[in-house]
Short mmCIF file of C-alpha atoms and ligand atoms in Angstrom, two decimals:
data_model
loop_
_atom_site.label_atom_id
_atom_site.label_comp_id
_atom_site.label_asym_id
_atom_site.label_seq_id
_atom_site.Cartn_x
_atom_site.Cartn_y
_atom_site.Cartn_z
CA UNK D 1 12.89 -49.18 57.08
CA UNK D 2 16.29 -47.98 55.94
CA UNK D 3 19.06 -50.18 57.27
CA UNK D 4 22.37 -48.82 58.36
CA UNK D 5 24.30 -50.55 55.62
CA UNK D 6 27.14 -48.43 54.34
CA UNK D 7 26.86 -47.07 50.80
CA UNK D 8 29.45 -47.92 48.16
CA UNK D 9 28.67 -45.13 45.74
CA UNK D 10 31.45 -42.68 44.92
CA UNK D 11 29.64 -39.84 46.65
CA UNK D 12 27.75 -38.91 48.66
CA UNK D 13 29.83 -41.02 51.02
CA UNK D 14 29.12 -42.48 54.45
CA UNK D 15 29.00 -39.98 57.29
CA UNK D 16 30.70 -40.53 60.64
CA UNK D 17 28.11 -40.06 63.39
CA UNK D 18 30.13 -37.23 64.95
CA UNK D 19 30.08 -35.29 61.68
CA UNK D 20 26.33 -35.79 61.39
CA UNK D 21 25.87 -34.33 64.82
CA UNK D 22 28.20 -31.44 64.10
CA UNK D 23 26.01 -30.46 61.14
CA UNK D 24 22.96 -30.36 63.38
CA UNK D 25 23.34 -27.23 65.43
CA UNK D 26 21.27 -24.36 66.76
CA UNK D 27 21.02 -21.06 64.93
CA UNK D 28 23.88 -18.65 65.49
CA UNK D 29 24.43 -15.10 64.27
CA UNK D 30 26.12 -15.73 60.95
CA UNK D 31 27.62 -12.24 60.89
CA UNK D 32 29.56 -12.48 64.09
CA UNK D 33 32.86 -13.71 65.51
CA UNK D 34 31.00 -16.89 66.49
CA UNK D 35 30.73 -17.75 62.80
CA UNK D 36 34.36 -16.69 62.27
CA UNK D 37 35.36 -19.51 64.65
CA UNK D 38 33.82 -21.97 62.19
CA UNK D 39 34.76 -20.21 58.95
CA UNK D 40 38.47 -19.61 59.43
CA UNK D 41 39.39 -23.11 60.63
CA UNK D 42 37.56 -24.42 57.55
CA UNK D 43 39.52 -22.18 55.19
CA UNK D 44 42.83 -23.03 56.85
CA UNK D 45 42.06 -26.75 57.03
CA UNK D 46 41.09 -26.98 53.36
CA UNK D 47 44.31 -25.16 52.43
CA UNK D 48 46.33 -27.76 54.34
CA UNK D 49 44.48 -30.64 52.65
CA UNK D 50 45.39 -29.05 49.30
CA UNK D 51 49.04 -28.90 50.46
CA UNK D 52 49.15 -25.20 49.78
CA UNK D 53 50.73 -22.34 51.67
CA UNK D 54 48.89 -19.52 50.03
CA UNK D 55 45.83 -20.70 48.08
CA UNK D 56 42.77 -18.49 48.50
CA UNK D 57 40.03 -20.84 49.71
CA UNK D 58 36.33 -20.15 49.05
CA UNK D 59 33.40 -22.19 50.28
CA UNK D 60 30.03 -21.72 48.58
CA UNK D 61 26.59 -23.10 49.43
CA UNK D 62 26.72 -25.30 46.33
CA UNK D 63 28.30 -28.52 45.07
CA UNK D 64 31.29 -29.48 42.95
CA UNK D 65 29.44 -28.30 39.86
CA UNK D 66 29.15 -24.84 41.38
CA UNK D 67 32.89 -25.05 42.02
CA UNK D 68 33.47 -25.55 38.27
CA UNK D 69 31.33 -22.50 37.58
CA UNK D 70 33.25 -20.49 40.17
CA UNK D 71 36.51 -21.43 38.46
CA UNK D 72 35.33 -20.40 35.00
CA UNK D 73 33.26 -17.28 35.63
CA UNK D 74 35.79 -15.59 37.91
CA UNK D 75 38.79 -15.99 35.62
CA UNK D 76 37.63 -16.03 31.99
CA UNK D 77 35.75 -14.03 29.37
CA UNK D 78 33.33 -15.17 26.67
CA UNK D 79 35.25 -16.41 23.62
CA UNK D 80 38.33 -17.39 25.62
CA UNK D 81 39.95 -20.60 24.48
CA UNK D 82 40.22 -23.59 26.81
CA UNK D 83 41.99 -26.92 26.42
CA UNK D 84 40.30 -29.98 27.90
CA UNK D 85 40.28 -33.76 27.57
CA UNK D 86 37.02 -35.73 27.54
CA UNK D 87 37.67 -39.14 29.14
CA UNK D 88 34.50 -39.68 31.17
CA UNK D 89 31.21 -38.21 32.29
CA UNK D 90 32.62 -35.59 34.66
CA UNK D 91 35.19 -34.16 32.27
CA UNK D 92 32.37 -34.17 29.69
CA UNK D 93 30.07 -32.14 31.93
CA UNK D 94 32.75 -29.58 32.71
CA UNK D 95 33.40 -29.14 28.98
CA UNK D 96 29.66 -28.73 28.43
CA UNK D 97 29.58 -26.03 31.09
CA UNK D 98 32.45 -24.18 29.38
CA UNK D 99 30.58 -24.25 26.10
CA UNK D 100 27.36 -22.99 27.68
CA UNK D 101 29.35 -20.05 29.04
CA UNK D 102 30.51 -19.16 25.54
CA UNK D 103 34.05 -20.42 25.97
CA UNK D 104 35.73 -22.03 22.99
CA UNK D 105 36.91 -25.47 24.05
CA UNK D 106 39.53 -27.46 22.20
CA UNK D 107 38.48 -30.96 23.22
CA UNK D 108 40.96 -33.81 23.15
CA UNK D 109 38.75 -36.90 22.79
CA UNK D 110 40.29 -39.58 24.97
CA UNK D 111 39.13 -43.19 25.34
CA UNK D 112 37.11 -43.72 28.51
CA UNK D 113 39.41 -45.65 30.82
CA UNK D 114 42.44 -43.54 29.90
CA UNK D 115 43.87 -40.50 31.69
CA UNK D 116 44.40 -36.90 30.63
CA UNK D 117 46.82 -37.15 27.67
CA UNK D 118 49.60 -34.83 28.83
CA UNK D 119 51.66 -35.51 25.69
CA UNK D 120 48.79 -34.28 23.46
CA UNK D 121 48.37 -31.26 25.72
CA UNK D 122 52.07 -30.50 25.27
CA UNK D 123 51.84 -30.67 21.46
CA UNK D 124 48.79 -28.41 21.41
CA UNK D 125 50.30 -25.92 23.84
CA UNK D 126 53.57 -25.81 21.89
CA UNK D 127 51.63 -25.12 18.70
CA UNK D 128 49.76 -22.27 20.40
CA UNK D 129 52.63 -19.83 20.03
CA UNK D 130 50.28 -16.84 20.33
CA UNK D 131 49.15 -18.09 23.77
CA UNK D 132 45.50 -17.94 22.83
CA UNK D 133 44.64 -20.79 25.24
CA UNK D 134 43.76 -19.22 28.58
CA UNK D 135 43.12 -22.28 30.70
CA UNK D 136 43.80 -26.00 30.71
CA UNK D 137 41.32 -28.30 32.43
CA UNK D 138 42.18 -31.61 34.03
CA UNK D 139 39.94 -33.99 35.95
CA UNK D 140 42.26 -35.46 38.56
CA UNK D 141 40.01 -38.43 39.28
CA UNK D 142 37.41 -39.37 36.65
CA UNK D 143 34.69 -40.79 38.87
CA UNK D 144 32.85 -42.38 35.94
CA UNK D 145 35.75 -44.63 34.98
CA UNK D 146 37.86 -44.87 38.14
CA UNK D 147 40.80 -43.21 36.41
CA UNK D 148 43.36 -41.04 38.17
CA UNK D 149 45.28 -38.67 35.93
CA UNK D 150 48.83 -37.48 36.43
CA UNK D 151 48.61 -33.76 37.18
CA UNK D 152 52.40 -33.46 37.49
CA UNK D 153 52.58 -34.50 33.84
CA UNK D 154 50.04 -31.83 32.87
CA UNK D 155 52.11 -29.21 34.69
CA UNK D 156 55.23 -30.48 32.90
CA UNK D 157 53.40 -30.14 29.56
CA UNK D 158 52.59 -26.49 30.31
CA UNK D 159 56.16 -25.80 31.43
CA UNK D 160 57.74 -27.64 28.49
CA UNK D 161 55.70 -25.46 26.16
CA UNK D 162 56.54 -22.35 28.18
CA UNK D 163 52.81 -21.68 28.10
CA UNK D 164 51.16 -19.25 30.55
CA UNK D 165 47.67 -20.84 30.53
CA UNK D 166 46.09 -21.38 33.94
CA UNK D 167 45.67 -24.95 35.20
CA UNK D 168 42.22 -25.82 36.58
CA UNK D 169 41.89 -29.19 38.30
CA UNK D 170 38.68 -31.00 39.25
CA UNK D 171 39.56 -32.78 42.47
CA UNK D 172 35.98 -33.46 43.54
CA UNK D 173 36.51 -37.19 44.07
CA UNK D 174 40.20 -37.05 45.00
CA UNK D 175 40.72 -34.18 47.43
CA UNK D 176 40.75 -35.50 50.99
CA UNK D 177 41.11 -39.10 49.76
CA UNK D 178 44.12 -39.04 47.43
CA UNK D 179 47.30 -36.97 47.40
CA UNK D 180 46.71 -33.52 45.92
CA UNK D 181 49.52 -30.98 45.67
CA UNK D 182 48.17 -27.55 44.80
CA UNK D 183 51.48 -25.68 45.15
CA UNK D 184 53.83 -28.33 43.80
CA UNK D 185 51.67 -28.96 40.72
CA UNK D 186 51.21 -25.24 40.08
CA UNK D 187 47.42 -25.53 40.16
CA UNK D 188 45.54 -22.26 39.60
CA UNK D 189 42.07 -23.42 40.59
CA UNK D 190 41.21 -26.63 42.45
CA UNK D 191 37.58 -27.66 42.77
CA UNK D 192 35.91 -29.98 45.23
CA UNK D 193 32.68 -30.51 47.16
CA UNK D 194 31.58 -31.61 50.62
CA UNK D 195 30.03 -35.03 49.96
CA UNK D 196 33.01 -37.13 48.89
CA UNK D 197 36.34 -37.20 50.74
CA UNK D 198 35.01 -34.79 53.37
CA UNK D 199 32.26 -37.24 54.43
CA UNK D 200 29.53 -34.56 54.61
CA UNK D 201 26.16 -34.19 52.95
CA UNK D 202 26.17 -32.45 49.59
CA UNK D 203 25.87 -28.70 49.90
CA UNK D 204 29.31 -27.10 49.76
CA UNK D 205 31.27 -26.16 46.66
CA UNK D 206 34.89 -25.70 47.72
CA UNK D 207 37.60 -24.06 45.60
CA UNK D 208 41.21 -22.96 45.95
CA UNK D 209 42.51 -20.08 43.82
CA UNK D 210 46.19 -19.27 43.21
CA UNK D 211 47.44 -15.67 43.24
CA UNK D 212 47.45 -15.81 39.44
CA UNK D 213 43.83 -16.92 39.36
CA UNK D 214 42.93 -14.06 41.74
CA UNK D 215 44.77 -11.67 39.41
CA UNK D 216 42.71 -13.01 36.49
CA UNK D 217 39.48 -12.06 38.31
CA UNK D 218 40.32 -8.40 37.62
CA UNK D 219 39.90 -8.77 33.87
CA UNK D 220 37.51 -11.74 33.66
CA UNK D 221 34.37 -10.71 31.78
CA UNK D 222 32.01 -13.62 32.39
CA UNK D 223 29.04 -12.57 34.52
CA UNK D 224 28.99 -13.80 38.10
CA UNK D 225 27.14 -12.78 41.22
CA UNK D 226 26.50 -15.67 43.60
CA UNK D 227 29.90 -17.22 42.79
CA UNK D 228 31.97 -14.00 42.86
CA UNK D 229 35.13 -14.81 44.81
CA UNK D 230 35.95 -11.17 45.50
CA UNK D 231 32.55 -10.59 47.12
CA UNK D 232 33.22 -13.74 49.12
CA UNK D 233 36.67 -12.52 50.19
CA UNK D 234 35.18 -9.24 51.42
CA UNK D 235 32.61 -11.19 53.42
CA UNK D 236 35.25 -13.44 54.98
CA UNK D 237 37.23 -10.42 56.17
CA UNK D 238 34.18 -9.56 58.31
CA UNK D 239 33.53 -13.16 59.51
CA UNK D 240 30.61 -13.43 57.10
CA UNK D 241 29.40 -14.40 53.63
CA UNK D 242 27.86 -11.92 51.16
CA UNK D 243 24.68 -13.89 51.91
CA UNK D 244 23.60 -16.51 54.44
CA UNK D 245 26.19 -19.26 54.91
CA UNK D 246 25.27 -22.93 55.46
CA UNK D 247 26.51 -22.81 59.06
CA UNK D 248 25.69 -26.40 60.04
CA UNK D 249 27.47 -27.89 57.04
CA UNK D 250 30.47 -25.72 57.68
CA UNK D 251 30.53 -26.79 61.30
CA UNK D 252 30.57 -30.35 59.97
CA UNK D 253 33.42 -29.47 57.60
CA UNK D 254 35.41 -28.05 60.50
CA UNK D 255 35.08 -31.38 62.32
CA UNK D 256 35.83 -33.37 59.17
CA UNK D 257 39.06 -31.45 58.69
CA UNK D 258 39.97 -32.03 62.35
CA UNK D 259 39.33 -35.76 61.93
CA UNK D 260 41.46 -35.90 58.79
CA UNK D 261 44.28 -34.10 60.55
CA UNK D 262 44.00 -36.30 63.61
CA UNK D 263 44.31 -39.44 61.47
CA UNK D 264 47.05 -37.69 59.49
CA UNK D 265 46.64 -36.72 55.85
CA UNK D 266 49.18 -39.29 54.66
CA UNK D 267 47.49 -41.99 56.76
CA UNK D 268 44.14 -41.09 55.19
CA UNK D 269 45.67 -41.53 51.73
CA UNK D 270 47.34 -44.81 52.79
CA UNK D 271 44.02 -46.13 54.14
CA UNK D 272 42.29 -45.29 50.87
CA UNK D 273 45.05 -46.99 48.94
CA UNK D 274 44.90 -50.12 51.09
CA UNK D 275 41.12 -50.40 50.85
CA UNK D 276 41.29 -49.83 47.08
CA UNK D 277 43.98 -52.48 46.64
CA UNK D 278 41.74 -55.01 48.42
CA UNK D 279 38.90 -54.13 46.05
CA UNK D 280 41.19 -54.55 43.04
CA UNK D 281 42.37 -57.96 44.27
CA UNK D 282 38.72 -58.98 44.68
CA UNK D 283 37.89 -57.82 41.15
CA UNK D 284 40.72 -59.86 39.76
CA UNK D 285 39.65 -62.92 41.83
CA UNK D 286 36.21 -62.55 40.23
CA UNK D 287 37.88 -62.75 36.83
CA UNK D 288 36.74 -59.23 35.94
CA UNK D 289 38.65 -56.20 34.66
CA UNK D 290 38.67 -52.57 35.66
CA UNK D 291 37.66 -49.87 33.22
CA UNK D 292 40.97 -48.10 33.98
CA UNK D 293 43.36 -49.18 31.24
CA UNK D 294 46.53 -49.67 33.30
CA UNK D 295 47.64 -49.84 36.96
CA UNK D 296 49.15 -46.34 36.97
CA UNK D 297 45.64 -45.03 36.33
CA UNK D 298 43.89 -46.90 39.14
CA UNK D 299 41.90 -44.64 41.39
CA UNK D 300 42.04 -45.09 45.15
CA UNK D 301 38.54 -43.64 45.61
CA UNK D 302 36.40 -45.52 43.06
CA UNK D 303 36.68 -48.66 40.93
CA UNK D 304 34.65 -49.03 37.73
CA UNK D 305 34.36 -52.76 37.01
CA UNK D 306 33.65 -54.11 33.55
CA UNK D 307 31.11 -56.93 33.32
CA UNK D 308 31.09 -59.58 30.57
CA UNK D 309 29.91 -58.61 27.07
CA UNK D 310 26.14 -58.89 26.73
CA UNK D 311 25.47 -58.54 30.47
CA UNK D 312 23.77 -55.35 31.71
CA UNK D 313 25.96 -54.10 34.57
CA UNK D 314 23.17 -51.87 35.86
CA UNK D 315 21.36 -55.07 36.99
CA UNK D 316 24.00 -55.49 39.68
CA UNK D 317 23.21 -52.07 41.08
CA UNK D 318 19.44 -52.51 41.00
CA UNK D 319 19.52 -56.00 42.53
CA UNK D 320 21.95 -54.94 45.26
CA UNK D 321 19.49 -52.19 46.17
CA UNK D 322 16.29 -54.22 45.99
CA UNK D 323 17.50 -57.48 47.57
CA UNK D 324 20.32 -56.48 49.89
CA UNK D 325 19.70 -52.81 50.58
CA UNK D 326 23.15 -51.86 49.44
CA UNK D 327 24.16 -49.09 47.05
CA UNK D 328 26.76 -49.39 44.31
CA UNK D 329 27.29 -46.93 41.45
CA UNK D 330 25.81 -47.39 38.00
CA UNK D 331 27.76 -46.85 34.78
CA UNK D 332 27.45 -43.35 33.33
CA UNK D 333 27.36 -42.18 29.72
CA UNK D 334 29.44 -44.24 27.31
CA UNK D 335 30.04 -46.99 29.86
CA UNK D 336 26.42 -47.24 31.04
CA UNK D 337 25.48 -50.93 31.28
CA UNK D 338 29.11 -51.92 30.78
CA UNK D 339 30.49 -51.17 34.22
CA UNK D 340 29.31 -50.95 37.79
CA UNK D 341 31.18 -48.87 40.29
CA UNK D 342 32.32 -49.48 43.83
CA UNK D 343 32.97 -46.24 45.67
CA UNK D 344 35.62 -46.70 48.35
CA UNK D 345 36.25 -43.26 49.72
CA UNK D 346 35.46 -41.41 52.89
CA UNK D 347 34.99 -43.02 56.29
CA UNK D 348 35.42 -46.64 55.16
CA UNK D 349 37.40 -49.30 56.98
CA UNK D 350 38.67 -52.70 55.83
CA UNK D 351 35.75 -54.40 57.61
CA UNK D 352 33.11 -52.19 56.00
CA UNK D 353 34.70 -52.75 52.61
CA UNK D 354 34.53 -56.52 53.08
CA UNK D 355 30.76 -56.21 53.60
CA UNK D 356 30.47 -54.44 50.25
CA UNK D 357 32.59 -57.04 48.45
CA UNK D 358 30.61 -59.89 50.04
CA UNK D 359 27.33 -58.33 48.93
CA UNK D 360 28.56 -57.67 45.40
CA UNK D 361 29.48 -61.36 45.19
CA UNK D 362 26.01 -62.51 46.27
CA UNK D 363 24.42 -60.23 43.68
CA UNK D 364 26.68 -61.43 40.87
CA UNK D 365 26.08 -65.10 41.73
CA UNK D 366 22.29 -64.43 41.88
CA UNK D 367 22.51 -62.94 38.41
CA UNK D 368 24.31 -65.95 37.01
CA UNK D 369 27.77 -64.47 36.57
CA UNK D 370 30.62 -66.94 36.79
CA UNK D 371 31.84 -65.73 40.20
CA UNK D 372 32.53 -67.95 43.20
CA UNK D 373 31.12 -66.86 46.57
CA UNK D 374 33.92 -65.82 48.86
CA UNK D 375 36.55 -65.55 46.14
CA UNK D 376 36.91 -61.79 46.10
CA UNK D 377 36.33 -61.47 49.83
CA UNK D 378 39.11 -63.99 50.51
CA UNK D 379 41.52 -62.14 48.24
CA UNK D 380 40.79 -58.88 50.05
CA UNK D 381 40.95 -60.55 53.49
CA UNK D 382 44.35 -61.97 52.70
CA UNK D 383 45.53 -58.47 51.84
CA UNK D 384 43.81 -56.68 54.73
CA UNK D 385 44.66 -59.15 57.48
CA UNK D 386 47.32 -57.89 59.83
CA UNK D 387 49.51 -60.98 59.76
CA UNK D 388 50.53 -60.10 56.22
CA UNK D 389 51.88 -56.68 57.17
C1 PLP T 413 30.86 -35.73 41.97
C2 PLP T 413 31.75 -35.10 40.97
C3 PLP T 413 31.45 -33.87 40.38
C4 PLP T 413 30.15 -33.18 40.57
O1 PLP T 413 30.01 -32.73 41.84
P1 PLP T 413 28.57 -32.36 42.40
O2 PLP T 413 28.92 -32.12 43.83
O3 PLP T 413 27.66 -33.51 42.18
O4 PLP T 413 28.12 -31.13 41.72
C5 PLP T 413 32.37 -33.31 39.54
N1 PLP T 413 33.52 -33.93 39.24
C6 PLP T 413 33.83 -35.12 39.77
C7 PLP T 413 35.13 -35.75 39.38
C8 PLP T 413 32.97 -35.75 40.64
O5 PLP T 413 33.28 -36.94 41.15
#
């Protein structure tokens, strides 16, 4: 029997009961004003979460990966040059997708645990005097390593070089959980999905396009059909999709956006930060280190925790599942077996987070790690308790 323990994976995240119910709705005519009453609040709400006045929002029946493909195929042509940093599994997969689409990627290899190297970007962009580079990729929050990159610094690198390349940002595990400033950062395409900060099941790929990115669709040569944003825009104008929309999920998204606005976007970010700080204090009480190399890189939506040399971190995840029915994230790619991940985004509260920390402690003690029961929980409690604020 599945328990109702929360999950602590960095997506899909826990679903508020009201959102679950909103997804479960009777069939409606998806080419009618009834659907428009779901569609348009979703588009407007996502735009506000992105802190944008004018971004063109598109919602596909897809996931974040489909959002990457939407970004690339609508704006670029085969052979176009792209600049990207590889600092974790998600940035790696986006680079791989570029290559499979015939794009030429200049990859800046970056140690896992570090952020997007804006200074290297600046050097490369300055050297590209012919403006051959068409787009710069940045993964705002590397979910594999728990590293948040400074997108302002990437924008500054582009501006310092006077370079016209578009800026594409993967915000799949940050948007709706951490501050994201589409307009201020001069983002051209932002990508996210439904199953992380928006607390929904997987199934929606969500993107924001700038006017410049929309302009680029006119000359972009990569083939696209399902993910064509102009077909989508035509559909939206008639309260429809070019095909059948996932109405229930979008009804859930509408409610999710209302809940985020009711709590207040800044309060949502502050809650994520507070919960994350408690996790970080627990990690340090356990005597362990984060994969993220320095505090400015710490992610407020996921922590990747290094385990001692010679210990297989994946054991923590499998034992938590088999003995305590609780889900944590495994290490991916280069850090597989070296880290386990605690996802702390979405509908979590301080109290729920304490249950995750308490369970992680039991698992680590079971496995013989030198961790004292209650140590991390107490550190987080001291931080979360109201007397201290
Ligand atoms: C989850 C995630 C993705 C992939 O999204 P899917 O919805 O699984 O396709 C991409 N990038 C980041 C940073 C993610 O966290």
